[in-house]
Amino acid sequence: MIILGIETSCDETSVAIVENGHQVLSVATASSEALHQKIGGIIPESAAREQLVGIIPVLEEALLLFQPQTDPRQTLEKIDCLAITHGPGLIGSLLVGIETAKTLSMATGKPLIPVNHLEAHIFANWLEKKPDQFPKMPALALIASGGHTELVLVKKKGKKYQFSFLGGTRDDASGECFDKCARVLDLGYPGGPAIAQSAQEVPEKLINKAPFSLPRPMIDQDVLDFSFSGLKTAVINQAQKLQQKNLLNKEMKNFFAWEIQEAISDCLVIKTIQASKRYPIRSLLLGGGVTANRVLREKFQKKAKELKLDLFIPKVSFCTDNGIIIGAAGYFNYQPLPWEKVIAQPSLRF
Ligand code: KG4
Ligand code: ZN
């Protein structure tokens, strides 16, 4: 089954063609990231406008990459189904993809599958694998992205996947914490990669020698929830103190970046491992933009080896938002709806 996946929930406009949920046939992505870099965060209205600019060229590009030198309208006939993110996300951005997908479905008569963006981050773990390498169920999934930080239990009943929310952030998401801390320190946007880059600049001999430490909120509490706003506040307070003494220079910012990355990754790993001990899981799955972080991936790999957990981490380009994961989710959770019933759900949950 060949699925055309469309993702427009935030600042990426992405269309991909995916076969049987795991084989990538083509992908095209545009991002309005550069626009948001100027102010260090996303302006929803600007993101939605950029989606409008990008959607048709990106759709055409994905079809042309699949079948070069062929009229994209003809290539569309090779597609079996359309899959579209219907939430969660920014309403204006979501609507652009949804209306495009509905129009395509209406015009071509192809089935339309609404996809939960959070589930799509989980199905990134099926990509480029043979069916005998797919994650075994039940599984525990950690989704760590710009808007979400959630632990989810994934089960399979017959052919259907079921998701149960186990815990999540009580305030800021882990990616949001990276982004906001990077803004406080003027390191750039998106904050995750900017902080990872800055942390890397701490010289080997000064690692763990920062003149301050940051909290790891909730790690000792017996709940599967996260909290990152206190960490952000600690960064703001510490940065202000150093600024007043004129000590917030490049080296100090690198120390901050190192400590922020350590603190966020510690919280994510510790809580996920706590959860893995409570449920009889056969696989541990990661997903979402934050799981592109190298330090976090290494910490998970070390723990999984120690505890003999079957860990799955999507390759870096499948961690952040793209149409491929939507095409994968559309296949594995195949539940088409008549196009007129597909509506944007900005606050969709599990
Ligand atoms: O999944 P995603 O692309 O979009 C959402 O669904 O939110 O995640 C975006 C988030 C941003 O907060 C970004 O700073 C973070 O993922 N991110 C990273 C890295 N790459 C992206 N965080 C830490 N380290 C990275 N290498
Ligand atoms: Zn995402």
mmCIF file of C-alpha atoms and ligand atoms in Angstrom:
data_model
loop_
_atom_site.group_PDB
_atom_site.id
_atom_site.type_symbol
_atom_site.label_atom_id
_atom_site.label_comp_id
_atom_site.label_asym_id
_atom_site.label_seq_id
_atom_site.Cartn_x
_atom_site.Cartn_y
_atom_site.Cartn_z
ATOM 1 C CA MET A 1 0.000 0.000 0.000
ATOM 2 C CA ILE A 2 1.404 3.377 -1.049
ATOM 3 C CA ILE A 3 0.483 6.267 1.248
ATOM 4 C CA LEU A 4 1.037 9.960 0.707
ATOM 5 C CA GLY A 5 1.670 11.518 4.152
ATOM 6 C CA ILE A 6 1.203 15.232 4.789
ATOM 7 C CA GLU A 7 2.518 17.023 7.883
ATOM 8 C CA THR A 8 1.772 20.695 8.603
ATOM 9 C CA SER A 9 1.183 20.833 12.363
ATOM 10 C CA CYS A 10 3.802 23.465 13.201
ATOM 11 C CA ASP A 11 6.593 25.071 11.167
ATOM 12 C CA GLU A 12 7.451 22.205 8.784
ATOM 13 C CA THR A 13 5.552 21.676 5.544
ATOM 14 C CA SER A 14 6.322 18.103 4.571
ATOM 15 C CA VAL A 15 4.951 15.559 2.116
ATOM 16 C CA ALA A 16 6.235 11.993 1.761
ATOM 17 C CA ILE A 17 5.358 8.829 -0.092
ATOM 18 C CA VAL A 18 5.726 5.692 2.010
ATOM 19 C CA GLU A 19 5.149 2.066 1.038
ATOM 20 C CA ASN A 20 3.704 -0.410 3.537
ATOM 21 C CA GLY A 21 4.424 1.941 6.433
ATOM 22 C CA HIS A 22 8.175 1.428 6.480
ATOM 23 C CA GLN A 23 9.696 2.032 3.055
ATOM 24 C CA VAL A 24 10.341 5.663 2.136
ATOM 25 C CA LEU A 25 9.778 6.320 -1.575
ATOM 26 C CA SER A 26 10.132 10.106 -1.507
ATOM 27 C CA VAL A 27 10.030 13.096 0.809
ATOM 28 C CA ALA A 28 10.025 16.876 0.380
ATOM 29 C CA THR A 29 10.078 19.346 3.262
ATOM 30 C CA ALA A 30 10.033 23.123 3.607
ATOM 31 C CA SER A 31 10.489 24.872 6.934
ATOM 32 C CA SER A 32 9.751 28.362 8.181
ATOM 33 C CA GLU A 33 12.437 27.915 10.853
ATOM 34 C CA ALA A 34 14.601 30.724 9.419
ATOM 35 C CA LEU A 35 11.730 33.162 9.891
ATOM 36 C CA HIS A 36 11.319 32.158 13.549
ATOM 37 C CA GLN A 37 15.061 32.335 14.196
ATOM 38 C CA LYS A 38 14.854 36.144 14.119
ATOM 39 C CA ILE A 39 12.638 36.270 17.212
ATOM 40 C CA GLY A 40 13.711 33.020 18.875
ATOM 41 C CA GLY A 41 10.292 31.346 18.787
ATOM 42 C CA ILE A 42 7.304 30.523 16.606
ATOM 43 C CA ILE A 43 4.656 33.098 15.702
ATOM 44 C CA PRO A 44 1.635 30.891 14.848
ATOM 45 C CA GLU A 45 0.222 33.342 12.302
ATOM 46 C CA SER A 46 3.548 33.496 10.399
ATOM 47 C CA ALA A 47 3.933 29.708 10.540
ATOM 48 C CA ALA A 48 0.440 29.250 9.017
ATOM 49 C CA ARG A 49 1.136 31.745 6.233
ATOM 50 C CA GLU A 50 4.370 29.945 5.383
ATOM 51 C CA GLN A 51 2.471 26.641 5.265
ATOM 52 C CA LEU A 52 0.231 28.182 2.596
ATOM 53 C CA VAL A 53 3.256 29.235 0.569
ATOM 54 C CA GLY A 54 4.914 25.815 0.871
ATOM 55 C CA ILE A 55 2.210 23.194 0.584
ATOM 56 C CA ILE A 56 1.640 22.943 -3.192
ATOM 57 C CA PRO A 57 5.335 23.178 -4.229
ATOM 58 C CA VAL A 58 6.253 20.590 -1.564
ATOM 59 C CA LEU A 59 3.444 18.270 -2.706
ATOM 60 C CA GLU A 60 4.616 18.589 -6.320
ATOM 61 C CA GLU A 61 8.240 18.009 -5.311
ATOM 62 C CA ALA A 62 7.414 14.803 -3.396
ATOM 63 C CA LEU A 63 5.464 13.459 -6.400
ATOM 64 C CA LEU A 64 8.260 14.429 -8.817
ATOM 65 C CA LEU A 65 10.927 12.817 -6.643
ATOM 66 C CA PHE A 66 8.895 9.606 -6.672
ATOM 67 C CA GLN A 67 8.415 9.635 -10.435
ATOM 68 C CA PRO A 68 10.746 12.126 -12.136
ATOM 69 C CA GLN A 69 9.684 13.583 -15.482
ATOM 70 C CA THR A 70 6.103 12.507 -14.923
ATOM 71 C CA ASP A 71 3.174 14.868 -14.546
ATOM 72 C CA PRO A 72 2.522 14.957 -10.751
ATOM 73 C CA ARG A 73 -1.201 14.523 -11.478
ATOM 74 C CA GLN A 74 -0.455 11.196 -13.120
ATOM 75 C CA THR A 75 1.800 10.131 -10.241
ATOM 76 C CA LEU A 76 -1.053 10.862 -7.851
ATOM 77 C CA GLU A 77 -2.905 7.944 -9.463
ATOM 78 C CA LYS A 78 -0.242 5.580 -8.066
ATOM 79 C CA ILE A 79 -1.107 6.589 -4.499
ATOM 80 C CA ASP A 80 -3.499 4.303 -2.609
ATOM 81 C CA CYS A 81 -4.330 6.535 0.376
ATOM 82 C CA LEU A 82 -3.717 9.940 1.875
ATOM 83 C CA ALA A 83 -2.660 10.440 5.507
ATOM 84 C CA ILE A 84 -2.826 13.814 7.228
ATOM 85 C CA THR A 85 -1.917 15.151 10.690
ATOM 86 C CA HIS A 86 -5.212 16.294 12.225
ATOM 87 C CA GLY A 87 -3.662 17.252 15.589
ATOM 88 C CA PRO A 88 -2.198 18.210 17.943
ATOM 89 C CA GLY A 89 -0.657 21.375 16.578
ATOM 90 C CA LEU A 90 -1.188 25.013 15.680
ATOM 91 C CA ILE A 91 -4.682 25.532 14.253
ATOM 92 C CA GLY A 92 -3.654 27.704 11.299
ATOM 93 C CA SER A 93 -0.836 25.345 10.281
ATOM 94 C CA LEU A 94 -2.987 22.219 10.696
ATOM 95 C CA LEU A 95 -5.771 23.667 8.534
ATOM 96 C CA VAL A 96 -3.471 24.195 5.563
ATOM 97 C CA GLY A 97 -2.516 20.503 5.395
ATOM 98 C CA ILE A 98 -5.987 19.253 6.258
ATOM 99 C CA GLU A 99 -7.756 21.321 3.609
ATOM 100 C CA THR A 100 -5.165 20.254 1.028
ATOM 101 C CA ALA A 101 -5.578 16.578 1.931
ATOM 102 C CA LYS A 102 -9.377 16.826 1.937
ATOM 103 C CA THR A 103 -9.349 18.455 -1.484
ATOM 104 C CA LEU A 104 -7.059 15.715 -2.835
ATOM 105 C CA SER A 105 -9.285 13.037 -1.323
ATOM 106 C CA MET A 106 -12.437 14.611 -2.726
ATOM 107 C CA ALA A 107 -10.927 15.062 -6.189
ATOM 108 C CA THR A 108 -9.332 11.607 -6.465
ATOM 109 C CA GLY A 109 -11.688 9.490 -4.339
ATOM 110 C CA LYS A 110 -8.664 8.133 -2.372
ATOM 111 C CA PRO A 111 -9.281 7.222 1.288
ATOM 112 C CA LEU A 112 -8.160 9.840 3.829
ATOM 113 C CA ILE A 113 -6.595 8.781 7.148
ATOM 114 C CA PRO A 114 -6.444 11.357 9.949
ATOM 115 C CA VAL A 115 -3.237 10.815 11.958
ATOM 116 C CA ASN A 116 -2.445 11.773 15.547
ATOM 117 C CA HIS A 117 0.936 13.520 15.308
ATOM 118 C CA LEU A 118 2.096 11.991 18.614
ATOM 119 C CA GLU A 119 1.385 8.459 17.384
ATOM 120 C CA ALA A 120 3.311 9.288 14.212
ATOM 121 C CA HIS A 121 6.432 10.072 16.300
ATOM 122 C CA ILE A 122 6.116 6.547 17.742
ATOM 123 C CA PHE A 123 5.699 4.884 14.316
ATOM 124 C CA ALA A 124 8.990 6.487 13.220
ATOM 125 C CA ASN A 125 10.472 3.387 14.878
ATOM 126 C CA TRP A 126 9.056 1.084 12.185
ATOM 127 C CA LEU A 127 10.709 2.952 9.328
ATOM 128 C CA GLU A 128 13.360 1.297 7.174
ATOM 129 C CA LYS A 129 12.978 -1.976 9.072
ATOM 130 C CA LYS A 130 11.938 -5.377 7.790
ATOM 131 C CA PRO A 131 8.702 -6.710 9.312
ATOM 132 C CA ASP A 132 10.639 -9.216 11.465
ATOM 133 C CA GLN A 133 12.588 -6.281 12.961
ATOM 134 C CA PHE A 134 9.503 -4.263 13.964
ATOM 135 C CA PRO A 135 9.223 -3.403 17.686
ATOM 136 C CA LYS A 136 7.527 -6.111 19.729
ATOM 137 C CA MET A 137 4.422 -5.218 21.710
ATOM 138 C CA PRO A 138 3.653 -4.188 24.402
ATOM 139 C CA ALA A 139 6.060 -1.290 24.242
ATOM 140 C CA LEU A 140 6.809 1.792 26.284
ATOM 141 C CA ALA A 141 7.229 4.984 24.241
ATOM 142 C CA LEU A 142 8.751 8.308 25.245
ATOM 143 C CA ILE A 143 7.689 11.219 23.059
ATOM 144 C CA ALA A 144 9.850 14.276 23.647
ATOM 145 C CA SER A 145 9.169 17.171 21.308
ATOM 146 C CA GLY A 146 8.653 20.915 21.208
ATOM 147 C CA GLY A 147 5.094 20.691 22.502
ATOM 148 C CA HIS A 148 4.947 17.327 24.307
ATOM 149 C CA THR A 149 6.802 15.114 26.749
ATOM 150 C CA GLU A 150 4.802 11.959 27.352
ATOM 151 C CA LEU A 151 5.206 8.347 28.366
ATOM 152 C CA VAL A 152 2.830 6.041 26.544
ATOM 153 C CA LEU A 153 2.110 2.323 26.726
ATOM 154 C CA VAL A 154 1.580 0.826 23.269
ATOM 155 C CA LYS A 155 -0.314 -2.452 22.870
ATOM 156 C CA LYS A 156 -1.555 -4.352 19.857
ATOM 157 C CA LYS A 157 -4.985 -5.966 19.737
ATOM 158 C CA GLY A 158 -5.358 -7.950 16.540
ATOM 159 C CA LYS A 159 -4.081 -5.567 13.899
ATOM 160 C CA LYS A 160 -4.892 -2.442 15.875
ATOM 161 C CA TYR A 161 -2.456 -0.469 18.003
ATOM 162 C CA GLN A 162 -3.716 1.004 21.269
ATOM 163 C CA PHE A 163 -2.085 3.827 23.181
ATOM 164 C CA SER A 164 -2.445 4.599 26.904
ATOM 165 C CA PHE A 165 -1.050 7.757 28.424
ATOM 166 C CA LEU A 166 1.067 6.948 31.499
ATOM 167 C CA GLY A 167 2.428 10.368 32.397
ATOM 168 C CA GLY A 168 3.598 13.619 30.928
ATOM 169 C CA THR A 169 4.876 17.062 31.640
ATOM 170 C CA ARG A 170 2.957 19.155 34.125
ATOM 171 C CA ASP A 171 4.158 22.401 32.586
ATOM 172 C CA ASP A 172 6.720 22.957 29.804
ATOM 173 C CA ALA A 173 7.679 20.253 27.311
ATOM 174 C CA SER A 174 11.329 19.159 27.153
ATOM 175 C CA GLY A 175 11.812 20.719 23.689
ATOM 176 C CA GLU A 176 10.146 23.917 24.887
ATOM 177 C CA CYS A 177 12.639 23.983 27.780
ATOM 178 C CA PHE A 178 15.545 23.663 25.325
ATOM 179 C CA ASP A 179 14.015 26.420 23.159
ATOM 180 C CA LYS A 180 13.272 28.841 26.022
ATOM 181 C CA CYS A 181 16.637 28.337 27.740
ATOM 182 C CA ALA A 182 18.384 28.941 24.403
ATOM 183 C CA ARG A 183 16.430 32.171 24.049
ATOM 184 C CA VAL A 184 17.430 33.331 27.549
ATOM 185 C CA LEU A 185 21.073 32.680 26.653
ATOM 186 C CA ASP A 186 20.709 34.108 23.147
ATOM 187 C CA LEU A 187 21.976 30.888 21.564
ATOM 188 C CA GLY A 188 19.541 30.667 18.656
ATOM 189 C CA TYR A 189 16.425 28.802 17.501
ATOM 190 C CA PRO A 190 15.502 25.958 17.591
ATOM 191 C CA GLY A 191 17.053 25.702 21.011
ATOM 192 C CA GLY A 192 17.768 21.947 21.092
ATOM 193 C CA PRO A 193 20.372 21.844 18.319
ATOM 194 C CA ALA A 194 21.736 25.268 19.422
ATOM 195 C CA ILE A 195 22.260 24.038 22.996
ATOM 196 C CA ALA A 196 23.748 20.734 21.804
ATOM 197 C CA GLN A 197 26.224 22.676 19.664
ATOM 198 C CA SER A 198 27.186 25.071 22.450
ATOM 199 C CA ALA A 199 27.552 22.197 24.972
ATOM 200 C CA GLN A 200 29.992 20.506 22.641
ATOM 201 C CA GLU A 201 32.290 23.507 22.947
ATOM 202 C CA VAL A 202 32.990 22.856 26.638
ATOM 203 C CA PRO A 203 36.620 21.643 26.681
ATOM 204 C CA GLU A 204 37.059 18.011 27.741
ATOM 205 C CA LYS A 205 38.969 18.919 30.904
ATOM 206 C CA LEU A 206 36.217 21.310 32.081
ATOM 207 C CA ILE A 207 33.341 18.865 31.685
ATOM 208 C CA ASN A 208 31.347 18.675 34.946
ATOM 209 C CA LYS A 209 33.262 21.724 36.260
ATOM 210 C CA ALA A 210 30.495 24.315 35.699
ATOM 211 C CA PRO A 211 30.432 26.853 38.566
ATOM 212 C CA PHE A 212 26.744 26.027 39.184
ATOM 213 C CA SER A 213 24.409 23.072 38.832
ATOM 214 C CA LEU A 214 20.815 22.883 37.655
ATOM 215 C CA PRO A 215 17.892 20.940 39.184
ATOM 216 C CA ARG A 216 16.468 17.654 37.837
ATOM 217 C CA PRO A 217 12.817 18.270 38.803
ATOM 218 C CA MET A 218 10.657 15.343 39.989
ATOM 219 C CA ILE A 219 13.240 12.604 39.480
ATOM 220 C CA ASP A 220 12.844 11.353 43.064
ATOM 221 C CA GLN A 221 9.045 11.408 43.022
ATOM 222 C CA ASP A 222 7.132 8.211 42.571
ATOM 223 C CA VAL A 223 5.049 9.463 39.614
ATOM 224 C CA LEU A 224 5.575 9.179 35.886
ATOM 225 C CA ASP A 225 5.283 12.916 35.292
ATOM 226 C CA PHE A 226 7.854 15.472 34.224
ATOM 227 C CA SER A 227 8.281 19.159 35.029
ATOM 228 C CA PHE A 228 10.644 21.477 33.182
ATOM 229 C CA SER A 229 9.487 25.008 34.077
ATOM 230 C CA GLY A 230 11.538 25.026 37.322
ATOM 231 C CA LEU A 231 14.633 24.142 35.363
ATOM 232 C CA LYS A 232 13.944 27.031 32.989
ATOM 233 C CA THR A 233 13.459 29.406 35.962
ATOM 234 C CA ALA A 234 16.726 28.192 37.506
ATOM 235 C CA VAL A 235 18.492 28.984 34.225
ATOM 236 C CA ILE A 236 16.913 32.470 34.103
ATOM 237 C CA ASN A 237 17.899 33.238 37.737
ATOM 238 C CA GLN A 238 21.426 31.898 37.395
ATOM 239 C CA ALA A 239 21.946 33.729 34.092
ATOM 240 C CA GLN A 240 20.737 37.012 35.641
ATOM 241 C CA LYS A 241 23.143 36.648 38.579
ATOM 242 C CA LEU A 242 26.078 36.034 36.259
ATOM 243 C CA GLN A 243 24.983 38.829 33.926
ATOM 244 C CA GLN A 244 24.999 41.315 36.828
ATOM 245 C CA LYS A 245 28.596 40.343 37.567
ATOM 246 C CA ASN A 246 29.425 40.589 33.857
ATOM 247 C CA LEU A 247 30.292 36.901 33.787
ATOM 248 C CA LEU A 248 27.798 35.658 31.185
ATOM 249 C CA ASN A 249 30.389 35.255 28.443
ATOM 250 C CA LYS A 250 30.653 32.611 25.694
ATOM 251 C CA GLU A 251 32.439 30.079 27.946
ATOM 252 C CA MET A 252 29.796 30.482 30.647
ATOM 253 C CA LYS A 253 26.996 29.999 28.091
ATOM 254 C CA ASN A 254 28.676 26.779 26.980
ATOM 255 C CA PHE A 255 28.629 25.617 30.623
ATOM 256 C CA PHE A 256 24.912 26.460 30.764
ATOM 257 C CA ALA A 257 24.271 24.533 27.565
ATOM 258 C CA TRP A 258 26.136 21.514 28.903
ATOM 259 C CA GLU A 259 24.228 21.569 32.206
ATOM 260 C CA ILE A 260 20.825 22.125 30.514
ATOM 261 C CA GLN A 261 21.410 19.184 28.179
ATOM 262 C CA GLU A 262 22.531 16.994 31.090
ATOM 263 C CA ALA A 263 19.572 17.997 33.292
ATOM 264 C CA ILE A 264 16.897 17.493 30.607
ATOM 265 C CA SER A 265 18.359 14.191 29.428
ATOM 266 C CA ASP A 266 18.700 12.917 33.013
ATOM 267 C CA CYS A 267 15.011 13.670 33.708
ATOM 268 C CA LEU A 268 13.888 11.958 30.489
ATOM 269 C CA VAL A 269 16.019 8.844 31.010
ATOM 270 C CA ILE A 270 15.297 8.425 34.744
ATOM 271 C CA LYS A 271 11.499 8.727 34.379
ATOM 272 C CA THR A 272 11.394 6.464 31.326
ATOM 273 C CA ILE A 273 13.401 3.780 33.086
ATOM 274 C CA GLN A 274 11.103 4.081 36.144
ATOM 275 C CA ALA A 275 8.139 3.494 33.815
ATOM 276 C CA SER A 276 9.849 0.552 32.084
ATOM 277 C CA LYS A 277 10.069 -1.225 35.458
ATOM 278 C CA ARG A 278 6.351 -0.860 36.129
ATOM 279 C CA TYR A 279 5.049 -2.474 32.939
ATOM 280 C CA PRO A 280 5.876 -5.796 31.277
ATOM 281 C CA ILE A 281 7.230 -4.272 28.080
ATOM 282 C CA ARG A 282 9.075 -5.957 25.229
ATOM 283 C CA SER A 283 10.431 -2.803 23.572
ATOM 284 C CA LEU A 284 11.330 0.759 24.477
ATOM 285 C CA LEU A 285 10.631 3.359 21.777
ATOM 286 C CA LEU A 286 11.766 6.974 21.519
ATOM 287 C CA GLY A 287 10.356 9.674 19.262
ATOM 288 C CA GLY A 288 10.061 13.428 18.735
ATOM 289 C CA GLY A 289 12.566 16.182 17.980
ATOM 290 C CA VAL A 290 14.345 16.070 21.361
ATOM 291 C CA THR A 291 15.261 12.412 20.815
ATOM 292 C CA ALA A 292 17.551 13.610 18.001
ATOM 293 C CA ASN A 293 19.854 14.761 20.816
ATOM 294 C CA ARG A 294 23.115 12.787 20.771
ATOM 295 C CA VAL A 295 23.750 12.909 24.527
ATOM 296 C CA LEU A 296 20.206 11.719 25.253
ATOM 297 C CA ARG A 297 20.514 8.888 22.725
ATOM 298 C CA GLU A 298 23.806 7.764 24.266
ATOM 299 C CA LYS A 299 22.369 7.800 27.799
ATOM 300 C CA PHE A 300 19.407 5.683 26.658
ATOM 301 C CA GLN A 301 21.694 3.265 24.796
ATOM 302 C CA LYS A 302 23.837 2.802 27.918
ATOM 303 C CA LYS A 303 20.833 2.209 30.199
ATOM 304 C CA ALA A 304 19.114 -0.120 27.739
ATOM 305 C CA LYS A 305 22.259 -2.231 27.480
ATOM 306 C CA GLU A 306 22.554 -2.385 31.268
ATOM 307 C CA LEU A 307 18.903 -3.378 31.713
ATOM 308 C CA LYS A 308 18.711 -5.544 28.568
ATOM 309 C CA LEU A 309 15.892 -3.461 27.105
ATOM 310 C CA ASP A 310 15.172 -3.705 23.383
ATOM 311 C CA LEU A 311 15.621 0.000 22.565
ATOM 312 C CA PHE A 312 14.467 1.646 19.326
ATOM 313 C CA ILE A 313 15.546 5.178 18.387
ATOM 314 C CA PRO A 314 14.538 6.585 14.985
ATOM 315 C CA LYS A 315 17.336 7.909 12.837
ATOM 316 C CA VAL A 316 17.853 11.620 13.442
ATOM 317 C CA SER A 317 15.949 12.804 10.344
ATOM 318 C CA PHE A 318 12.904 10.738 11.431
ATOM 319 C CA CYS A 319 12.847 12.275 14.947
ATOM 320 C CA THR A 320 11.781 15.753 13.889
ATOM 321 C CA ASP A 321 8.517 16.525 12.076
ATOM 322 C CA ASN A 322 8.086 15.168 8.535
ATOM 323 C CA GLY A 323 5.525 13.584 6.205
ATOM 324 C CA ILE A 324 7.239 10.174 6.392
ATOM 325 C CA ILE A 325 6.130 9.472 9.956
ATOM 326 C CA ILE A 326 2.576 10.480 9.000
ATOM 327 C CA GLY A 327 2.629 7.996 6.104
ATOM 328 C CA ALA A 328 3.912 5.288 8.473
ATOM 329 C CA ALA A 329 1.251 5.991 11.109
ATOM 330 C CA GLY A 330 -1.461 6.025 8.422
ATOM 331 C CA TYR A 331 -0.471 2.496 7.434
ATOM 332 C CA PHE A 332 -0.069 0.921 10.872
ATOM 333 C CA ASN A 333 -3.146 2.615 12.312
ATOM 334 C CA TYR A 334 -5.243 2.481 9.160
ATOM 335 C CA GLN A 335 -8.565 4.155 10.020
ATOM 336 C CA PRO A 336 -9.830 6.204 7.060
ATOM 337 C CA LEU A 337 -12.681 8.670 7.469
ATOM 338 C CA PRO A 338 -14.880 10.348 4.844
ATOM 339 C CA TRP A 339 -13.094 13.618 3.996
ATOM 340 C CA GLU A 340 -15.911 15.781 5.355
ATOM 341 C CA LYS A 341 -15.415 14.210 8.822
ATOM 342 C CA VAL A 342 -11.708 15.081 9.060
ATOM 343 C CA ILE A 343 -11.288 18.225 11.145
ATOM 344 C CA ALA A 344 -8.369 19.972 12.836
ATOM 345 C CA GLN A 345 -7.935 19.023 16.504
ATOM 346 C CA PRO A 346 -5.269 21.368 17.937
ATOM 347 C CA SER A 347 -5.360 19.775 21.418
ATOM 348 C CA LEU A 348 -5.682 16.120 20.360
ATOM 349 C CA ARG A 349 -4.352 13.639 22.958
ATOM 350 C CA PHE A 350 -3.969 9.875 23.193
HETATM 351 O O1 KG4 B 1 9.104 16.804 17.011
HETATM 352 P P1 KG4 B 1 9.484 18.185 16.662
HETATM 353 O O2 KG4 B 1 10.237 18.397 15.363
HETATM 354 O O3 KG4 B 1 8.244 19.126 16.617
HETATM 355 C C1 KG4 B 1 7.181 19.014 17.529
HETATM 356 O O4 KG4 B 1 6.335 18.104 17.318
HETATM 357 O O5 KG4 B 1 7.204 19.791 18.501
HETATM 358 O O6 KG4 B 1 10.350 18.742 17.870
HETATM 359 C C2 KG4 B 1 10.883 20.033 17.879
HETATM 360 C C3 KG4 B 1 11.678 20.206 19.157
HETATM 361 C C4 KG4 B 1 12.209 21.607 19.371
HETATM 362 O O7 KG4 B 1 11.903 22.021 20.689
HETATM 363 C C5 KG4 B 1 13.718 21.454 19.182
HETATM 364 O O8 KG4 B 1 14.480 22.374 19.965
HETATM 365 C C6 KG4 B 1 13.934 20.029 19.641
HETATM 366 O O9 KG4 B 1 12.819 19.323 19.144
HETATM 367 N N1 KG4 B 1 15.157 19.442 19.075
HETATM 368 C C7 KG4 B 1 16.208 19.051 19.820
HETATM 369 C C8 KG4 B 1 17.199 18.614 18.916
HETATM 370 N N2 KG4 B 1 16.708 18.737 17.651
HETATM 371 C C9 KG4 B 1 15.454 19.237 17.756
HETATM 372 N N3 KG4 B 1 16.384 19.043 21.154
HETATM 373 C C10 KG4 B 1 17.562 18.610 21.626
HETATM 374 N N4 KG4 B 1 18.583 18.201 20.841
HETATM 375 C C11 KG4 B 1 18.444 18.173 19.483
HETATM 376 N N5 KG4 B 1 19.455 17.753 18.718
HETATM 377 ZN ZN ZN B 2 6.474 16.536 16.249
#
